[in-house]
């Protein structure tokens, strides 16, 4: 893992979605998963570009697939999480857990 | 929308524009996959709900535009672009700032571009302001498109040999009884009013003043629907016999003459020695029937009582709410037919409705649109030049752009950046253009010929400024679109590999540049041919044989005042016989001493009178019976009553016989002088002197006149109107109350003008000072319209030609600069300087040649539209086409010489080293 490279929010989202999908999926499936799970209206191009940069960072790998759904000569790119990606997810989670610990969401009474 | 109709390819393809957005703006690494997958998902969704699928696809496509889609994270710097990502809006502002900075770094280019665009946009805006004022702005009345003018149609004049009569036949004035019939019986109008213009002498204060007014019935005010600023307008009670005379003042006149004093309502003013009560003042900006009329009065008693034979009224009406002009026309025709039967209307007279706007604007529409078209062509050429310049700049920066693209810079961003540069240029050019339009506004208005209607409405109002803004943006986008698209498609690898030498991309670029220049030359040729034809026509017009000499001739129109009559006779003229009416006798007695007084003014050589001077308005004509060698002949000739010295004063040669003299008075033998054309037509090969003719038909009671002289033909009604047979009568034998006075001066006219005015004031202090004009300037005004359009088109042609030639130079200079190394190599290998020169000039000649060929074809088709504007000049004049082509070719070749010369100065060694 390269130094100082924490996952950004959207990268985290995409990576988690991929993790949920048994670690191998193509762009649109990941998009569907995000929409279905979070209810958030996400941008498809943003998902694709994020996958591309995750690949550059070495967290995921891709292959152009021959899967059962391919037809008409349109082959799809399938992404799989790499161990480095899983480590990044774990690191991220522990970071957020530490920060969330002890946080109460009730507003404090004002001091006066 | 039937379901079955949707089955097929359309159904299964994503919207094309949205797809293009994705293809253009999506990041390179994901573009292919994105296109495929989005399309596949679209097909799935479209099977269930096509509308939803389309909306979804558009949503995704639009997201490709924002920089945010490529990063998904805030605050990350991207390699190579050097710009922090923010939302799309601030990205746009960033683009503009960047573009402005880039332009400042190249001030020469920026200045040239802004100035070129400024001239183009400024010129177009100026001409549009004229079009706007004359054609687009609504008339200052309530719902002006419901107003129509009502005319009679004099069917018996349709075949008249007299040109004036033929043109008046379709717009013939009405009589008071006919107007009342229309008012009473027509069902298609809400209101009808009648009007008639008059010139009045206002006797108020120290100096009498000539004032132009209009007599109106109350229906006019109801039809126009404009409320007065002060007081009231006329009501039906003011139209009846016995009602007191009333007047309403124009706003400008009220401010100027009455100091804007609101207590003027209720006071009395004296017009032509009649007392009128001022009952109202109209608001600012209101005019009727046109700008220049200062006062509206009720009709006088005599006019109210005129019968059907006195036809002099104009009529205006407001259509009922749901009636169209066409329907109203039909109904009025039917009504007219009924009136022939029921009220004994003359069956020779029909009726005609003309929309008020059309009436006011008349025929000027065509020429204004032609001028707008011409200036738009110049703007287009300027646009093309800018596009070329931007293309050059883009290709100069293609290495920079290619590197940025390779480093991941988003293509769409580059396109946006280039477009914002040209947009900034467009906006700056627009500002420059507006400044130019403002600066040239006053001179433009002054240069407009006086015949242009509604010239008072021409202003740089909000519509004109909006137009200027719109064309600035459009021009900017247009000029920048080509280079921007080109840059977007820059072949990265190719460009970096060959270091910018000629490649397929380069060749395509040269071809584009070349075709742009060809287009410029073609358009410039069209304008040049048009200008050439107009110039030729104008010179034909001004040099045509007029038949008289207008040098140092002054003229003014004079109305013998009613009060002037009955004065004690100043001359010892014997009371004439009863061939003249008592009024005519009085008029003659008034005028004769005045002429003598004027003749005594130092510097004046001749003084003469005429009932209508050449170029001072229409001419009268009438049926005339002639005694010829083949019997009595009835025909229609022009007529004029002139005093002695008339022919001498105007330099009209008397070919046979004599001029009129003082002996040709009311008591003398009735004589006439005929024109040469008339003599040749009716008395060919014989001496017409001694022949007789009379006005009207053979049986009429008018006296026989004996021909005593033949005068040369005169172009009376205009330089472009052929002279017609004309007969002259001595003024003393048929005096009129309105007469044109002409004076031939020995000295420059400006010198005597004051003395003449003083002489008139001295003779009769109660008449307003005469409006003295030089005949030369009257004739010049008659060609003011052709002069104006010739001037404008010539100016535009010049600018267009200049721009096209600059375009040629630019392309050649750029090509040559690009191929420095190639030329250097060739020269090092032994190519002679003359070969290099030949190749550069050859390329210039090729561009010019193709441009001229296309331009000739375009011009050949386009000149047809000029036909109505040309005088004694044919549109398809080969000499004109060839001349214009040669001029442009010469200029283009001259422009090619400069780059050619520079090419010869290339040092082969340096050129190769610089590679």
PDB file of C-alpha atoms in Angstrom, chain B residues 333-598:
ATOM      1  CA  UNK B 333     -66.040  45.719 -52.156  1.00  0.00           C
ATOM      2  CA  UNK B 334     -69.522  44.317 -51.704  1.00  0.00           C
ATOM      3  CA  UNK B 335     -70.583  47.483 -49.898  1.00  0.00           C
ATOM      4  CA  UNK B 336     -69.197  49.623 -52.705  1.00  0.00           C
ATOM      5  CA  UNK B 337     -71.238  47.653 -55.204  1.00  0.00           C
ATOM      6  CA  UNK B 338     -74.366  48.258 -53.131  1.00  0.00           C
ATOM      7  CA  UNK B 339     -73.591  51.957 -52.905  1.00  0.00           C
ATOM      8  CA  UNK B 340     -73.341  52.190 -56.686  1.00  0.00           C
ATOM      9  CA  UNK B 341     -76.865  50.897 -56.875  1.00  0.00           C
ATOM     10  CA  UNK B 342     -78.421  52.602 -53.884  1.00  0.00           C
ATOM     11  CA  UNK B 343     -76.645  55.952 -53.626  1.00  0.00           C
ATOM     12  CA  UNK B 344     -75.458  56.520 -57.152  1.00  0.00           C
ATOM     13  CA  UNK B 345     -71.740  56.099 -56.516  1.00  0.00           C
ATOM     14  CA  UNK B 346     -69.563  56.256 -59.606  1.00  0.00           C
ATOM     15  CA  UNK B 347     -69.131  52.661 -60.830  1.00  0.00           C
ATOM     16  CA  UNK B 348     -65.605  53.487 -62.014  1.00  0.00           C
ATOM     17  CA  UNK B 349     -64.469  53.649 -58.411  1.00  0.00           C
ATOM     18  CA  UNK B 350     -63.596  50.620 -56.335  1.00  0.00           C
ATOM     19  CA  UNK B 351     -62.210  50.376 -52.821  1.00  0.00           C
ATOM     20  CA  UNK B 352     -58.900  49.157 -51.434  1.00  0.00           C
ATOM     21  CA  UNK B 353     -57.618  48.470 -47.924  1.00  0.00           C
ATOM     22  CA  UNK B 354     -53.954  48.702 -47.027  1.00  0.00           C
ATOM     23  CA  UNK B 355     -52.544  47.780 -43.622  1.00  0.00           C
ATOM     24  CA  UNK B 356     -51.341  50.948 -41.948  1.00  0.00           C
ATOM     25  CA  UNK B 357     -47.825  49.681 -41.368  1.00  0.00           C
ATOM     26  CA  UNK B 358     -47.519  48.722 -45.022  1.00  0.00           C
ATOM     27  CA  UNK B 359     -48.807  52.131 -45.989  1.00  0.00           C
ATOM     28  CA  UNK B 360     -46.213  53.902 -43.893  1.00  0.00           C
ATOM     29  CA  UNK B 361     -43.281  51.700 -44.750  1.00  0.00           C
ATOM     30  CA  UNK B 362     -44.050  51.218 -48.412  1.00  0.00           C
ATOM     31  CA  UNK B 363     -41.351  49.857 -50.652  1.00  0.00           C
ATOM     32  CA  UNK B 364     -38.418  50.481 -48.425  1.00  0.00           C
ATOM     33  CA  UNK B 365     -38.613  46.964 -46.978  1.00  0.00           C
ATOM     34  CA  UNK B 366     -36.720  45.286 -49.800  1.00  0.00           C
ATOM     35  CA  UNK B 367     -33.746  47.595 -49.836  1.00  0.00           C
ATOM     36  CA  UNK B 368     -33.353  47.461 -46.062  1.00  0.00           C
ATOM     37  CA  UNK B 369     -33.362  43.678 -46.068  1.00  0.00           C
ATOM     38  CA  UNK B 370     -30.867  43.623 -48.945  1.00  0.00           C
ATOM     39  CA  UNK B 371     -28.573  45.901 -46.945  1.00  0.00           C
ATOM     40  CA  UNK B 372     -28.947  43.709 -43.871  1.00  0.00           C
ATOM     41  CA  UNK B 373     -28.071  40.685 -45.993  1.00  0.00           C
ATOM     42  CA  UNK B 374     -24.999  42.407 -47.387  1.00  0.00           C
ATOM     43  CA  UNK B 375     -23.675  43.383 -43.983  1.00  0.00           C
ATOM     44  CA  UNK B 376     -24.369  39.882 -42.690  1.00  0.00           C
ATOM     45  CA  UNK B 377     -22.136  38.565 -45.473  1.00  0.00           C
ATOM     46  CA  UNK B 378     -19.361  40.840 -44.265  1.00  0.00           C
ATOM     47  CA  UNK B 379     -19.847  39.598 -40.712  1.00  0.00           C
ATOM     48  CA  UNK B 380     -19.651  36.034 -41.985  1.00  0.00           C
ATOM     49  CA  UNK B 381     -16.396  36.768 -43.737  1.00  0.00           C
ATOM     50  CA  UNK B 382     -15.013  38.351 -40.582  1.00  0.00           C
ATOM     51  CA  UNK B 383     -16.126  35.248 -38.705  1.00  0.00           C
ATOM     52  CA  UNK B 384     -14.306  33.006 -41.150  1.00  0.00           C
ATOM     53  CA  UNK B 385     -11.142  35.028 -40.742  1.00  0.00           C
ATOM     54  CA  UNK B 386     -11.323  34.713 -36.982  1.00  0.00           C
ATOM     55  CA  UNK B 387     -11.965  30.976 -37.316  1.00  0.00           C
ATOM     56  CA  UNK B 388      -8.859  30.664 -39.421  1.00  0.00           C
ATOM     57  CA  UNK B 389      -6.828  32.618 -36.921  1.00  0.00           C
ATOM     58  CA  UNK B 390      -8.084  30.448 -34.084  1.00  0.00           C
ATOM     59  CA  UNK B 391      -7.362  27.318 -36.088  1.00  0.00           C
ATOM     60  CA  UNK B 392      -3.823  28.495 -36.554  1.00  0.00           C
ATOM     61  CA  UNK B 393      -3.523  29.188 -32.863  1.00  0.00           C
ATOM     62  CA  UNK B 394      -4.978  25.824 -31.958  1.00  0.00           C
ATOM     63  CA  UNK B 395      -2.547  23.989 -34.181  1.00  0.00           C
ATOM     64  CA  UNK B 396       0.310  25.994 -32.747  1.00  0.00           C
ATOM     65  CA  UNK B 397      -0.680  24.702 -29.374  1.00  0.00           C
ATOM     66  CA  UNK B 398      -1.422  21.180 -30.430  1.00  0.00           C
ATOM     67  CA  UNK B 399       1.756  19.850 -28.919  1.00  0.00           C
ATOM     68  CA  UNK B 400       0.729  21.380 -25.634  1.00  0.00           C
ATOM     69  CA  UNK B 401      -2.767  20.030 -26.043  1.00  0.00           C
ATOM     70  CA  UNK B 402      -1.501  16.589 -27.043  1.00  0.00           C
ATOM     71  CA  UNK B 403       0.710  16.371 -23.991  1.00  0.00           C
ATOM     72  CA  UNK B 404      -2.087  17.405 -21.731  1.00  0.00           C
ATOM     73  CA  UNK B 405      -4.367  14.880 -23.349  1.00  0.00           C
ATOM     74  CA  UNK B 406      -1.816  12.136 -22.894  1.00  0.00           C
ATOM     75  CA  UNK B 407      -1.490  13.039 -19.240  1.00  0.00           C
ATOM     76  CA  UNK B 408      -5.172  12.521 -18.829  1.00  0.00           C
ATOM     77  CA  UNK B 409      -6.584  15.943 -19.459  1.00  0.00           C
ATOM     78  CA  UNK B 410     -10.131  15.584 -20.323  1.00  0.00           C
ATOM     79  CA  UNK B 411     -10.875  16.273 -23.960  1.00  0.00           C
ATOM     80  CA  UNK B 412     -14.129  17.966 -23.248  1.00  0.00           C
ATOM     81  CA  UNK B 413     -12.325  20.363 -21.018  1.00  0.00           C
ATOM     82  CA  UNK B 414      -9.994  21.358 -23.806  1.00  0.00           C
ATOM     83  CA  UNK B 415     -12.894  21.887 -26.136  1.00  0.00           C
ATOM     84  CA  UNK B 416     -14.612  24.028 -23.558  1.00  0.00           C
ATOM     85  CA  UNK B 417     -11.492  26.055 -23.062  1.00  0.00           C
ATOM     86  CA  UNK B 418     -11.079  26.806 -26.741  1.00  0.00           C
ATOM     87  CA  UNK B 419     -14.725  27.675 -27.073  1.00  0.00           C
ATOM     88  CA  UNK B 420     -14.496  30.039 -24.136  1.00  0.00           C
ATOM     89  CA  UNK B 421     -11.605  31.792 -25.824  1.00  0.00           C
ATOM     90  CA  UNK B 422     -13.587  32.430 -28.948  1.00  0.00           C
ATOM     91  CA  UNK B 423     -16.621  33.347 -26.848  1.00  0.00           C
ATOM     92  CA  UNK B 424     -14.574  35.925 -24.970  1.00  0.00           C
ATOM     93  CA  UNK B 425     -13.408  37.263 -28.332  1.00  0.00           C
ATOM     94  CA  UNK B 426     -16.996  37.374 -29.492  1.00  0.00           C
ATOM     95  CA  UNK B 427     -18.169  39.276 -26.433  1.00  0.00           C
ATOM     96  CA  UNK B 428     -15.278  41.728 -26.608  1.00  0.00           C
ATOM     97  CA  UNK B 429     -15.912  42.131 -30.314  1.00  0.00           C
ATOM     98  CA  UNK B 430     -19.548  42.773 -29.512  1.00  0.00           C
ATOM     99  CA  UNK B 431     -18.656  45.490 -27.019  1.00  0.00           C
ATOM    100  CA  UNK B 432     -16.312  47.026 -29.548  1.00  0.00           C
ATOM    101  CA  UNK B 433     -19.081  46.791 -32.144  1.00  0.00           C
ATOM    102  CA  UNK B 434     -21.596  48.526 -29.910  1.00  0.00           C
ATOM    103  CA  UNK B 435     -19.103  51.323 -29.297  1.00  0.00           C
ATOM    104  CA  UNK B 436     -18.592  51.641 -33.050  1.00  0.00           C
ATOM    105  CA  UNK B 437     -22.334  51.631 -33.631  1.00  0.00           C
ATOM    106  CA  UNK B 438     -22.826  54.353 -31.014  1.00  0.00           C
ATOM    107  CA  UNK B 439     -20.061  56.459 -32.492  1.00  0.00           C
ATOM    108  CA  UNK B 440     -21.326  56.176 -36.059  1.00  0.00           C
ATOM    109  CA  UNK B 441     -24.988  56.494 -35.134  1.00  0.00           C
ATOM    110  CA  UNK B 442     -25.407  60.222 -35.681  1.00  0.00           C
ATOM    111  CA  UNK B 443     -23.533  60.276 -39.018  1.00  0.00           C
ATOM    112  CA  UNK B 444     -25.542  57.247 -40.155  1.00  0.00           C
ATOM    113  CA  UNK B 445     -28.845  58.980 -39.427  1.00  0.00           C
ATOM    114  CA  UNK B 446     -27.631  62.093 -41.187  1.00  0.00           C
ATOM    115  CA  UNK B 447     -26.619  60.050 -44.217  1.00  0.00           C
ATOM    116  CA  UNK B 448     -30.019  58.405 -44.500  1.00  0.00           C
ATOM    117  CA  UNK B 449     -31.986  59.677 -47.456  1.00  0.00           C
ATOM    118  CA  UNK B 450     -35.015  61.738 -46.508  1.00  0.00           C
ATOM    119  CA  UNK B 451     -37.320  59.275 -48.182  1.00  0.00           C
ATOM    120  CA  UNK B 452     -36.916  56.713 -45.409  1.00  0.00           C
ATOM    121  CA  UNK B 453     -40.166  56.540 -43.451  1.00  0.00           C
ATOM    122  CA  UNK B 454     -40.218  56.481 -39.635  1.00  0.00           C
ATOM    123  CA  UNK B 455     -36.623  57.654 -39.479  1.00  0.00           C
ATOM    124  CA  UNK B 456     -37.540  59.251 -36.172  1.00  0.00           C
ATOM    125  CA  UNK B 457     -37.972  55.789 -34.662  1.00  0.00           C
ATOM    126  CA  UNK B 458     -34.413  54.669 -35.380  1.00  0.00           C
ATOM    127  CA  UNK B 459     -32.561  54.355 -32.100  1.00  0.00           C
ATOM    128  CA  UNK B 460     -30.229  51.988 -30.271  1.00  0.00           C
ATOM    129  CA  UNK B 461     -33.014  50.612 -28.109  1.00  0.00           C
ATOM    130  CA  UNK B 462     -33.122  47.422 -26.055  1.00  0.00           C
ATOM    131  CA  UNK B 463     -34.043  45.261 -29.014  1.00  0.00           C
ATOM    132  CA  UNK B 464     -31.005  46.458 -30.961  1.00  0.00           C
ATOM    133  CA  UNK B 465     -28.703  45.889 -27.992  1.00  0.00           C
ATOM    134  CA  UNK B 466     -30.167  42.426 -27.476  1.00  0.00           C
ATOM    135  CA  UNK B 467     -29.517  41.713 -31.134  1.00  0.00           C
ATOM    136  CA  UNK B 468     -25.911  42.875 -30.755  1.00  0.00           C
ATOM    137  CA  UNK B 469     -25.447  40.624 -27.729  1.00  0.00           C
ATOM    138  CA  UNK B 470     -26.953  37.664 -29.546  1.00  0.00           C
ATOM    139  CA  UNK B 471     -24.785  37.969 -32.628  1.00  0.00           C
ATOM    140  CA  UNK B 472     -21.677  38.495 -30.484  1.00  0.00           C
ATOM    141  CA  UNK B 473     -22.270  35.196 -28.746  1.00  0.00           C
ATOM    142  CA  UNK B 474     -23.240  33.474 -31.986  1.00  0.00           C
ATOM    143  CA  UNK B 475     -20.219  34.832 -33.803  1.00  0.00           C
ATOM    144  CA  UNK B 476     -17.929  33.773 -30.987  1.00  0.00           C
ATOM    145  CA  UNK B 477     -19.333  30.248 -30.963  1.00  0.00           C
ATOM    146  CA  UNK B 478     -19.324  29.976 -34.739  1.00  0.00           C
ATOM    147  CA  UNK B 479     -15.770  31.173 -35.099  1.00  0.00           C
ATOM    148  CA  UNK B 480     -14.539  28.911 -32.357  1.00  0.00           C
ATOM    149  CA  UNK B 481     -16.461  25.754 -33.122  1.00  0.00           C
ATOM    150  CA  UNK B 482     -14.270  24.500 -35.908  1.00  0.00           C
ATOM    151  CA  UNK B 483     -10.919  24.820 -34.158  1.00  0.00           C
ATOM    152  CA  UNK B 484     -12.421  23.536 -30.921  1.00  0.00           C
ATOM    153  CA  UNK B 485     -13.749  20.367 -32.519  1.00  0.00           C
ATOM    154  CA  UNK B 486     -10.443  19.912 -34.271  1.00  0.00           C
ATOM    155  CA  UNK B 487      -8.519  20.216 -31.048  1.00  0.00           C
ATOM    156  CA  UNK B 488     -10.848  17.753 -29.419  1.00  0.00           C
ATOM    157  CA  UNK B 489      -9.916  15.163 -31.977  1.00  0.00           C
ATOM    158  CA  UNK B 490      -6.195  15.758 -31.946  1.00  0.00           C
ATOM    159  CA  UNK B 491      -4.402  12.504 -32.610  1.00  0.00           C
ATOM    160  CA  UNK B 492      -2.156  12.362 -29.587  1.00  0.00           C
ATOM    161  CA  UNK B 493       0.409   9.813 -30.557  1.00  0.00           C
ATOM    162  CA  UNK B 494       0.782  11.043 -34.093  1.00  0.00           C
ATOM    163  CA  UNK B 495       1.317  14.611 -33.024  1.00  0.00           C
ATOM    164  CA  UNK B 496       3.924  13.765 -30.441  1.00  0.00           C
ATOM    165  CA  UNK B 497       5.762  11.407 -32.748  1.00  0.00           C
ATOM    166  CA  UNK B 498       6.290  13.451 -35.828  1.00  0.00           C
ATOM    167  CA  UNK B 499       6.873  16.699 -33.976  1.00  0.00           C
ATOM    168  CA  UNK B 500       4.329  18.583 -35.974  1.00  0.00           C
ATOM    169  CA  UNK B 501       5.453  17.896 -39.474  1.00  0.00           C
ATOM    170  CA  UNK B 502       2.910  17.316 -42.170  1.00  0.00           C
ATOM    171  CA  UNK B 503       0.671  14.440 -41.302  1.00  0.00           C
ATOM    172  CA  UNK B 504      -2.767  13.461 -42.362  1.00  0.00           C
ATOM    173  CA  UNK B 505      -4.058  15.712 -39.640  1.00  0.00           C
ATOM    174  CA  UNK B 506      -1.917  18.500 -40.974  1.00  0.00           C
ATOM    175  CA  UNK B 507      -3.088  18.000 -44.515  1.00  0.00           C
ATOM    176  CA  UNK B 508      -6.694  18.009 -43.427  1.00  0.00           C
ATOM    177  CA  UNK B 509      -6.091  21.192 -41.535  1.00  0.00           C
ATOM    178  CA  UNK B 510      -4.604  22.883 -44.568  1.00  0.00           C
ATOM    179  CA  UNK B 511      -7.551  21.798 -46.636  1.00  0.00           C
ATOM    180  CA  UNK B 512      -9.959  23.306 -44.101  1.00  0.00           C
ATOM    181  CA  UNK B 513      -8.075  26.560 -44.000  1.00  0.00           C
ATOM    182  CA  UNK B 514      -7.965  26.679 -47.752  1.00  0.00           C
ATOM    183  CA  UNK B 515     -11.678  26.071 -48.154  1.00  0.00           C
ATOM    184  CA  UNK B 516     -12.474  28.783 -45.628  1.00  0.00           C
ATOM    185  CA  UNK B 517     -10.456  31.272 -47.642  1.00  0.00           C
ATOM    186  CA  UNK B 518     -12.122  30.122 -50.854  1.00  0.00           C
ATOM    187  CA  UNK B 519     -15.485  30.815 -49.233  1.00  0.00           C
ATOM    188  CA  UNK B 520     -14.336  34.284 -48.197  1.00  0.00           C
ATOM    189  CA  UNK B 521     -13.223  35.145 -51.709  1.00  0.00           C
ATOM    190  CA  UNK B 522     -16.472  33.888 -53.206  1.00  0.00           C
ATOM    191  CA  UNK B 523     -18.579  36.004 -50.843  1.00  0.00           C
ATOM    192  CA  UNK B 524     -16.404  39.061 -51.359  1.00  0.00           C
ATOM    193  CA  UNK B 525     -16.819  38.724 -55.112  1.00  0.00           C
ATOM    194  CA  UNK B 526     -20.596  38.714 -54.789  1.00  0.00           C
ATOM    195  CA  UNK B 527     -20.488  41.984 -52.886  1.00  0.00           C
ATOM    196  CA  UNK B 528     -18.002  43.506 -55.304  1.00  0.00           C
ATOM    197  CA  UNK B 529     -20.179  42.712 -58.297  1.00  0.00           C
ATOM    198  CA  UNK B 530     -23.229  44.131 -56.544  1.00  0.00           C
ATOM    199  CA  UNK B 531     -21.358  47.300 -55.624  1.00  0.00           C
ATOM    200  CA  UNK B 532     -20.013  47.666 -59.143  1.00  0.00           C
ATOM    201  CA  UNK B 533     -23.475  47.411 -60.657  1.00  0.00           C
ATOM    202  CA  UNK B 534     -24.911  49.930 -58.226  1.00  0.00           C
ATOM    203  CA  UNK B 535     -22.079  52.378 -58.846  1.00  0.00           C
ATOM    204  CA  UNK B 536     -22.570  52.088 -62.586  1.00  0.00           C
ATOM    205  CA  UNK B 537     -26.302  52.622 -62.204  1.00  0.00           C
ATOM    206  CA  UNK B 538     -25.786  55.680 -60.026  1.00  0.00           C
ATOM    207  CA  UNK B 539     -23.356  57.256 -62.459  1.00  0.00           C
ATOM    208  CA  UNK B 540     -25.772  56.602 -65.320  1.00  0.00           C
ATOM    209  CA  UNK B 541     -28.498  58.247 -63.302  1.00  0.00           C
ATOM    210  CA  UNK B 542     -26.602  61.367 -62.385  1.00  0.00           C
ATOM    211  CA  UNK B 543     -25.160  61.856 -65.842  1.00  0.00           C
ATOM    212  CA  UNK B 544     -28.353  61.367 -67.771  1.00  0.00           C
ATOM    213  CA  UNK B 545     -29.333  64.221 -70.040  1.00  0.00           C
ATOM    214  CA  UNK B 546     -31.688  66.348 -67.964  1.00  0.00           C
ATOM    215  CA  UNK B 547     -32.636  68.913 -70.511  1.00  0.00           C
ATOM    216  CA  UNK B 548     -32.026  71.871 -68.233  1.00  0.00           C
ATOM    217  CA  UNK B 549     -29.207  73.554 -66.341  1.00  0.00           C
ATOM    218  CA  UNK B 550     -29.636  73.662 -62.594  1.00  0.00           C
ATOM    219  CA  UNK B 551     -26.456  75.479 -61.739  1.00  0.00           C
ATOM    220  CA  UNK B 552     -26.982  78.483 -59.464  1.00  0.00           C
ATOM    221  CA  UNK B 553     -30.743  78.135 -59.622  1.00  0.00           C
ATOM    222  CA  UNK B 554     -32.669  78.804 -56.432  1.00  0.00           C
ATOM    223  CA  UNK B 555     -36.268  77.928 -55.909  1.00  0.00           C
ATOM    224  CA  UNK B 556     -39.005  78.234 -53.332  1.00  0.00           C
ATOM    225  CA  UNK B 557     -42.654  77.420 -53.150  1.00  0.00           C
ATOM    226  CA  UNK B 558     -44.950  80.353 -52.615  1.00  0.00           C
ATOM    227  CA  UNK B 559     -48.612  80.597 -51.677  1.00  0.00           C
ATOM    228  CA  UNK B 560     -50.342  83.831 -52.482  1.00  0.00           C
ATOM    229  CA  UNK B 561     -51.943  84.814 -49.189  1.00  0.00           C
ATOM    230  CA  UNK B 562     -55.649  85.411 -49.083  1.00  0.00           C
ATOM    231  CA  UNK B 563     -55.010  88.685 -47.308  1.00  0.00           C
ATOM    232  CA  UNK B 564     -52.642  89.791 -50.017  1.00  0.00           C
ATOM    233  CA  UNK B 565     -55.448  90.030 -52.474  1.00  0.00           C
ATOM    234  CA  UNK B 566     -57.439  93.144 -52.812  1.00  0.00           C
ATOM    235  CA  UNK B 567     -54.454  95.363 -52.128  1.00  0.00           C
ATOM    236  CA  UNK B 568     -54.199  98.481 -54.181  1.00  0.00           C
ATOM    237  CA  UNK B 569     -52.519  97.548 -57.425  1.00  0.00           C
ATOM    238  CA  UNK B 570     -48.910  98.539 -57.442  1.00  0.00           C
ATOM    239  CA  UNK B 571     -48.563  98.359 -61.149  1.00  0.00           C
ATOM    240  CA  UNK B 572     -50.507 100.168 -63.747  1.00  0.00           C
ATOM    241  CA  UNK B 573     -51.763  96.964 -65.266  1.00  0.00           C
ATOM    242  CA  UNK B 574     -54.974  97.419 -67.191  1.00  0.00           C
ATOM    243  CA  UNK B 575     -57.853  95.401 -65.846  1.00  0.00           C
ATOM    244  CA  UNK B 576     -57.935  92.272 -67.995  1.00  0.00           C
ATOM    245  CA  UNK B 577     -60.846  90.859 -69.882  1.00  0.00           C
ATOM    246  CA  UNK B 578     -63.058  88.224 -68.279  1.00  0.00           C
ATOM    247  CA  UNK B 579     -61.006  85.231 -69.439  1.00  0.00           C
ATOM    248  CA  UNK B 580     -59.673  85.067 -65.886  1.00  0.00           C
ATOM    249  CA  UNK B 581     -61.695  84.676 -62.725  1.00  0.00           C
ATOM    250  CA  UNK B 582     -61.548  87.536 -60.199  1.00  0.00           C
ATOM    251  CA  UNK B 583     -59.335  85.422 -57.919  1.00  0.00           C
ATOM    252  CA  UNK B 584     -56.950  84.763 -60.742  1.00  0.00           C
ATOM    253  CA  UNK B 585     -56.829  88.449 -61.507  1.00  0.00           C
ATOM    254  CA  UNK B 586     -55.954  89.181 -57.921  1.00  0.00           C
ATOM    255  CA  UNK B 587     -53.307  86.503 -57.876  1.00  0.00           C
ATOM    256  CA  UNK B 588     -51.715  87.905 -61.005  1.00  0.00           C
ATOM    257  CA  UNK B 589     -51.795  91.410 -59.618  1.00  0.00           C
ATOM    258  CA  UNK B 590     -50.112  90.234 -56.438  1.00  0.00           C
ATOM    259  CA  UNK B 591     -47.423  88.177 -58.047  1.00  0.00           C
ATOM    260  CA  UNK B 592     -46.312  90.360 -60.925  1.00  0.00           C
ATOM    261  CA  UNK B 593     -44.835  93.182 -58.814  1.00  0.00           C
ATOM    262  CA  UNK B 594     -43.251  90.628 -56.509  1.00  0.00           C
ATOM    263  CA  UNK B 595     -41.389  89.119 -59.433  1.00  0.00           C
ATOM    264  CA  UNK B 596     -40.193  92.560 -60.425  1.00  0.00           C
ATOM    265  CA  UNK B 597     -39.021  93.195 -56.865  1.00  0.00           C
ATOM    266  CA  UNK B 598     -37.114  89.925 -56.811  1.00  0.00           C
TER     267      UNK B 598
END
